[in-house]
Short mmCIF file of C-alpha atoms in Angstrom, two decimals:
data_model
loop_
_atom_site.label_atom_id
_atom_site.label_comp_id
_atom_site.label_asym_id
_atom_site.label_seq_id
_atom_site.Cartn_x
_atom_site.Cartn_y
_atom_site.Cartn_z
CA UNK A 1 -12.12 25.37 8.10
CA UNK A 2 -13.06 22.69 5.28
CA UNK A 3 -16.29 24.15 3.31
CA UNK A 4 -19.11 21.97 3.68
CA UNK A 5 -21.21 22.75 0.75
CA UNK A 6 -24.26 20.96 1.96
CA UNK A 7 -22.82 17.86 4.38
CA UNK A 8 -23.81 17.64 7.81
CA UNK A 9 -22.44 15.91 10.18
CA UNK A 10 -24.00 14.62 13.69
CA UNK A 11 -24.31 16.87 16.60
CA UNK A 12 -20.81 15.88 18.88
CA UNK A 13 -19.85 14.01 16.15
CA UNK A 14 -16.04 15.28 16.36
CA UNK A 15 -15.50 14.93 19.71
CA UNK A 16 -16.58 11.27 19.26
CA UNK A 17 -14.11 11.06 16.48
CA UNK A 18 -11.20 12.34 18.68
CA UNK A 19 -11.85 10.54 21.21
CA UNK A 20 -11.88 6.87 19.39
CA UNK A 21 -8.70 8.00 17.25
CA UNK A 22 -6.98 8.88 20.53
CA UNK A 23 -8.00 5.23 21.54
CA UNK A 24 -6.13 3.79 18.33
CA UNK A 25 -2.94 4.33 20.63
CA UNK A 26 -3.98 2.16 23.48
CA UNK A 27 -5.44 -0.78 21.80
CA UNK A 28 -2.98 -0.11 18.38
CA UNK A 29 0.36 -2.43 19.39
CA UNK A 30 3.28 0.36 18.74
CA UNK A 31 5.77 -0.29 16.13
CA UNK A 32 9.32 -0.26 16.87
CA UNK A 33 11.99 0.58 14.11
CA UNK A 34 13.91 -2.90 13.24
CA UNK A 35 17.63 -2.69 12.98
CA UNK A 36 19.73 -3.69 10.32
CA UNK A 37 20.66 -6.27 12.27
CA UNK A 38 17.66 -7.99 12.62
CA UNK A 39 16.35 -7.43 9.09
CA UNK A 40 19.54 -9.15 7.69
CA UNK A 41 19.27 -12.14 10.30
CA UNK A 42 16.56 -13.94 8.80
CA UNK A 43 18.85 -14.30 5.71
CA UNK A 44 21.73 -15.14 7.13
CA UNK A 45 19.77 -17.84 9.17
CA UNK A 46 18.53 -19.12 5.64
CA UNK A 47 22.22 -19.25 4.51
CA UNK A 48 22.97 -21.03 7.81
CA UNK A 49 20.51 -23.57 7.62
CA UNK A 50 21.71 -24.32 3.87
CA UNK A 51 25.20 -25.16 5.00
CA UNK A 52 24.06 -27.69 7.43
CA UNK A 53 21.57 -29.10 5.09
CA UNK A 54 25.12 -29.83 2.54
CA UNK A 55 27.12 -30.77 5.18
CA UNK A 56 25.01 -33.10 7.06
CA UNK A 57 23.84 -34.73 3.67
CA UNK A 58 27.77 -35.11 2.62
CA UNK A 59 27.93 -37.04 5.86
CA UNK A 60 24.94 -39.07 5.91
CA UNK A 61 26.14 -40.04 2.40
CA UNK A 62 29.47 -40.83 3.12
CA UNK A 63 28.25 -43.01 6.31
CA UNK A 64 25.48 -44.78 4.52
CA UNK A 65 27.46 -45.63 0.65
CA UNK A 66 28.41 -49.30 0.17
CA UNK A 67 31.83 -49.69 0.10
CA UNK A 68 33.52 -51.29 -2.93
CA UNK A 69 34.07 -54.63 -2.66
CA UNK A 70 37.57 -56.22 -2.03
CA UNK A 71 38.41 -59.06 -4.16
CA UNK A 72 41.14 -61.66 -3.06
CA UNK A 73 44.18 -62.18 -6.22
CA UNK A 74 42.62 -65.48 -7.13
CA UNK A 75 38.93 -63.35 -7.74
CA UNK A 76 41.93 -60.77 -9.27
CA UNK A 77 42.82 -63.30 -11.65
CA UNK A 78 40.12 -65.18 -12.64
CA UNK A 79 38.31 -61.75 -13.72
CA UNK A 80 41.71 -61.06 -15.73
CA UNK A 81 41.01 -64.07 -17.71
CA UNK A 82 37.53 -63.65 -17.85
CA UNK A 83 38.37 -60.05 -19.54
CA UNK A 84 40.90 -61.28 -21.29
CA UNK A 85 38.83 -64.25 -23.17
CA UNK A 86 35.88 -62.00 -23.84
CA UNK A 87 38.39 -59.26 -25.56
CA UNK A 88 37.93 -60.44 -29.52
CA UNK A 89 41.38 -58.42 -30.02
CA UNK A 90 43.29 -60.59 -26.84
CA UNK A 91 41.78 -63.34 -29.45
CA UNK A 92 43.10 -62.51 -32.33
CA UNK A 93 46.56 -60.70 -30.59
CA UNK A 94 47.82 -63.80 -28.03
CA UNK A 95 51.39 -64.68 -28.29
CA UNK A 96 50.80 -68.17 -30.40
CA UNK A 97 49.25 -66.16 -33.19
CA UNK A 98 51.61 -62.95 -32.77
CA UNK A 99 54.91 -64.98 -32.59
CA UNK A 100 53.90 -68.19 -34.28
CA UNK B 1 7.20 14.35 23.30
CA UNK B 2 6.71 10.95 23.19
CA UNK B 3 5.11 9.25 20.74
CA UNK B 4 1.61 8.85 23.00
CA UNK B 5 1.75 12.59 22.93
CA UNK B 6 2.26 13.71 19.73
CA UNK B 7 -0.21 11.22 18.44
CA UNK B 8 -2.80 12.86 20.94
CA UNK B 9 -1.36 16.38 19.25
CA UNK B 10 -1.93 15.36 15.82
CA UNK B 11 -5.88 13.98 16.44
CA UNK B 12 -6.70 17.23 18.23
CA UNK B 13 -5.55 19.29 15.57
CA UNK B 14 -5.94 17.74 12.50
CA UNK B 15 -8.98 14.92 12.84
CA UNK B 16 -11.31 17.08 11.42
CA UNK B 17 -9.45 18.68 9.08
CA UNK B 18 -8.47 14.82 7.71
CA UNK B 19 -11.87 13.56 7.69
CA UNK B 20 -13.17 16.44 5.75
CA UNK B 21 -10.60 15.03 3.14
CA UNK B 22 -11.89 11.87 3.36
CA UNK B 23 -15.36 12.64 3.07
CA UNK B 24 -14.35 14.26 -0.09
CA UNK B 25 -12.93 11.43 -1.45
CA UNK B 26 -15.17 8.55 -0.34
CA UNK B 27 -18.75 10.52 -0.54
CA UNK B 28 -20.17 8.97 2.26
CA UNK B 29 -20.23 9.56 6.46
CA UNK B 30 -19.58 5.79 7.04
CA UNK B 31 -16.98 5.37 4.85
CA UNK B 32 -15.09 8.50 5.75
CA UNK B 33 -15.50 7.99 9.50
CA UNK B 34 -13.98 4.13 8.74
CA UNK B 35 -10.82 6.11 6.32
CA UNK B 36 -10.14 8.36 8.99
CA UNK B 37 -9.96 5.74 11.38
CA UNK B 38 -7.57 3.68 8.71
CA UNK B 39 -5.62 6.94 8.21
CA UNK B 40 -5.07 7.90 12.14
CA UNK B 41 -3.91 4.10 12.50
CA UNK B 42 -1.45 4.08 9.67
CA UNK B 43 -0.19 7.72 11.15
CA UNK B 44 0.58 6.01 14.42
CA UNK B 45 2.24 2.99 13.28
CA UNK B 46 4.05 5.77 10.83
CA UNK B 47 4.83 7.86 14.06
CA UNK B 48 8.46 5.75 14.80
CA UNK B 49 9.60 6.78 11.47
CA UNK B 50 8.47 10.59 11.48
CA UNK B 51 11.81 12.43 12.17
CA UNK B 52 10.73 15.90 11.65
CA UNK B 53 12.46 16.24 8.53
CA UNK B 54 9.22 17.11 6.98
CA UNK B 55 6.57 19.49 8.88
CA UNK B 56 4.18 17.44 10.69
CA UNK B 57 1.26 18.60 8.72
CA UNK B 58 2.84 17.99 5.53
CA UNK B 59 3.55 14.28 6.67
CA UNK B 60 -0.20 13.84 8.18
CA UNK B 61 -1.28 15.14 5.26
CA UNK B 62 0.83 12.80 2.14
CA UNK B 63 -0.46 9.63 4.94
CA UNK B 64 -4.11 10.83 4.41
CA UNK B 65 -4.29 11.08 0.68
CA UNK B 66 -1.97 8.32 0.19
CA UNK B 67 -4.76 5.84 2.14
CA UNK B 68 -7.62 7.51 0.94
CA UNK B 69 -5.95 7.24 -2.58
CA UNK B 70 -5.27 3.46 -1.57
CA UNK B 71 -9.02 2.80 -0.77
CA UNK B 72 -10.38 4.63 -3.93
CA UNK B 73 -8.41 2.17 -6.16
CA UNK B 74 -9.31 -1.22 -3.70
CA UNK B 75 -12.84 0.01 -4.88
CA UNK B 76 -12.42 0.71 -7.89
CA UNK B 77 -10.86 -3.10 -8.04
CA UNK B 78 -14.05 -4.05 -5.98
CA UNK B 79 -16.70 -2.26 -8.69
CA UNK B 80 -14.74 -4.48 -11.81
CA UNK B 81 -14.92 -7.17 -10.62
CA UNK B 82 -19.27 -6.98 -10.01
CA UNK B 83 -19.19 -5.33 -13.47
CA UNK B 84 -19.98 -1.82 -11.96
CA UNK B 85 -17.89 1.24 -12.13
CA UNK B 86 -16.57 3.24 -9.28
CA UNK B 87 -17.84 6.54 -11.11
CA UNK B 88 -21.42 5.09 -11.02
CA UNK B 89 -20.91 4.11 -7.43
CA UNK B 90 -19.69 7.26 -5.96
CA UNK B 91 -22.79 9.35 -8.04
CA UNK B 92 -24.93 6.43 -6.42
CA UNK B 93 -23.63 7.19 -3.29
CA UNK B 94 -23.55 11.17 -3.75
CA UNK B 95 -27.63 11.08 -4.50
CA UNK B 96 -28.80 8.81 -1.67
CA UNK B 97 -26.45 10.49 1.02
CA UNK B 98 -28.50 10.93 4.12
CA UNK B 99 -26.14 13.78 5.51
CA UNK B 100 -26.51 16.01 2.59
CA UNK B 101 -28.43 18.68 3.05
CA UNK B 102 -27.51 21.18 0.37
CA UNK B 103 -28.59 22.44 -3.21
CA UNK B 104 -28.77 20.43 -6.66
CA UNK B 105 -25.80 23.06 -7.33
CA UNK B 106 -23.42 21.16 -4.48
CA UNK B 107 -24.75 18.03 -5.37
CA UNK B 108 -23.71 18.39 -8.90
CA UNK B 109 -20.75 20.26 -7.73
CA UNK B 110 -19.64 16.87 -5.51
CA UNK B 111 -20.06 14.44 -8.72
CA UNK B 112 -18.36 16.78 -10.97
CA UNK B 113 -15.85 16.86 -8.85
CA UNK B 114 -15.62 12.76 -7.87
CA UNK B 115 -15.86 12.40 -11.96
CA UNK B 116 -12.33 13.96 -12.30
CA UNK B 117 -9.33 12.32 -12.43
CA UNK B 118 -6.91 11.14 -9.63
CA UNK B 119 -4.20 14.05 -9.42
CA UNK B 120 -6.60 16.88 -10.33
CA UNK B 121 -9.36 15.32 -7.81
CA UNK B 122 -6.55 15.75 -4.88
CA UNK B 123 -5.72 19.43 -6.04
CA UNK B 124 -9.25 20.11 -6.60
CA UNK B 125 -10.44 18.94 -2.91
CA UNK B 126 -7.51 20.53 -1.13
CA UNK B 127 -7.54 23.76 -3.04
CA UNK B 128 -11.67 24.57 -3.00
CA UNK B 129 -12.68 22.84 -0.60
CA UNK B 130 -9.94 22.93 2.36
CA UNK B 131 -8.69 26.13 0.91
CA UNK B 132 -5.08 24.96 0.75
CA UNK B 133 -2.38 27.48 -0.30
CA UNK B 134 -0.40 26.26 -3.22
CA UNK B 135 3.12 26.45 -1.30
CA UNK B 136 1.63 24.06 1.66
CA UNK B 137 0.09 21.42 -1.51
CA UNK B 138 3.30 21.67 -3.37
CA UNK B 139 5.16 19.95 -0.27
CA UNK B 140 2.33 17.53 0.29
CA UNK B 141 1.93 16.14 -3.24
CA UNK B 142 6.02 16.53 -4.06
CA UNK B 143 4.60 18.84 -7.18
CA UNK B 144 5.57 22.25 -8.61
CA UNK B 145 3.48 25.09 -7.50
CA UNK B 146 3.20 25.80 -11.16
CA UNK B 147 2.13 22.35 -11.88
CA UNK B 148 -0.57 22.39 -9.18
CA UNK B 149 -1.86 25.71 -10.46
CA UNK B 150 -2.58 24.34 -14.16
CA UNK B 151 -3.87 21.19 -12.69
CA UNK B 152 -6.09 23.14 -10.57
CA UNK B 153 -7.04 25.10 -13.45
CA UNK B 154 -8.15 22.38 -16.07
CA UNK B 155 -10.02 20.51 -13.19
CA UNK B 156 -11.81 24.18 -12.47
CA UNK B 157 -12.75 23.90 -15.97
CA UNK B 158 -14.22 20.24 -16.09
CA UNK B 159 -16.20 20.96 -13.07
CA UNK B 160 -17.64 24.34 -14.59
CA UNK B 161 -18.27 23.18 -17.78
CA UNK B 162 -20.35 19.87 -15.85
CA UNK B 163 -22.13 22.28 -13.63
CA UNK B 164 -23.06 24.60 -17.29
CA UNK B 165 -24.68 21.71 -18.71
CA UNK B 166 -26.49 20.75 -15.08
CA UNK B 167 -27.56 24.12 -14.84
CA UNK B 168 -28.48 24.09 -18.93
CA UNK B 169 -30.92 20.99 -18.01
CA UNK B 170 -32.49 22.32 -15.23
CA UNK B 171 -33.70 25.00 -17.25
CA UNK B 172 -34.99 23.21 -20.28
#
């Protein structure tokens, strides 16, 4: 037995104590071992949910982006010219100046 | 056994033994009837994982002094942060205890003791007070016997040479 060197303690007060501690295991909720399984779930659920996050995104984009609009050959060719007058080179390089 | 069981094993044999401990540690009935509570509830949420690898007592024992270890640096934390110190506290608490009843000798004997520092405080307590044998404290605190001797022995010291100079101012 523990020394006591001068503390007291209540009369009964250990068989108070016991009987509270024993209590701890009725009200205490018990605490079950968790598998590997279930400690590695919450990650793969993370990884899970990232994948969908991608994948749904790649499709929302691909549903939503504008597509690129379709020009007829007449639009074809009048932008041809356009580029070509606006080119100071096509300027200076056109066949009339090349092959005079 | 199940677990209900050996819980109801472990109170009836060690709950007094374990709140000895903590009243060694804390320095106060309140406080050590509220650790022992802590400790019991950590031992049964511990229970699960107890395979009887170690020896039951040893593993009651490491939970005890690992929570009352736990709660001595939470109030240490506590005393910082109101500018106070924890050594001040527990001599505060040591002179106004209502449940001591014993001579200025014990009463030094407790601060002396609460004054020392962590590792030779939990050889000091288990060796003089609950009259551990080295062998069972060596598997508790994971230490050489050898190691828990000296440490035993310089914290012997401290305590003596704190009681010399008690005793030296008494008498002046």
């Amino acid at each position: 037995m523990a020394k006591k060197c001068g503390i007291q303690t209540p009369d009964g007060y250990f068989d108070s104590l016991q009987s509270r501690l024993v209590s701890i295991a009725e009200t205490a909720p018990s605490v079950r071992k968790v598998g590997f399984a279930r400690k590695v779930a919450p990650y793969f659920a993370y990884a899970a949910s990232l994948v969908a996050a991608v994948l749904l995104g790649s499709f929302i984009l691909r549903k939503t982006a504008v597509p690129e609009e379709e020009y007829s050959a007449w639009e074809e060719n009048l932008v041809a010219e356009v580029l070509m007058s606006a080119d100071p080179y096509a300027l200076i390089f056109d066949s009339e100046t090349v092959n005079p | 056994m199940n677990a209900n069981e050996l819980f109801n094993r472990i109170v009836k044999e060690y709950s007094e033994r374990i709140w000895w401990i903590a009243r060694r540690f804390v320095n106060s009935h309140e406080d050590a009837d509220d650790l022992t509570q802590d400790i019991f509830l950590k031992i049964w949420t511990a229970l699960p994982s107890f395979r009887g690898e170690a020896q039951l007592f040893t593993w009651v024992y490491r939970i005890a002094l690992n929570e009352a270890m736990d709660r001595l640096r939470r109030e240490k934390v506590r005393a910082a942060l109101r500018f106070a110190s924890l050594d001040a506290e527990m001599e505060r608490r040591i002179d106004n205890d209502p449940w001591f009843d014993g001579t200025p000798a014990e009463r030094a004997l407790s601060k002396a003791v609460a004054a020392l520092p962590e590792k030779q405080r939990q050889v000091f307590i288990l060796r003089y007070y609950d009259e551990m044998p080295y062998e069972e404290m060596s598997q508790i605190l994971d230490t050489s016997v050898g190691a828990l001797k000296a440490s035993y022995h310089i914290a012997r010291e401290k305590v003596e040479a704190v009681l010399k100079e008690e005793a030296a101012g008494l008498n002046l």
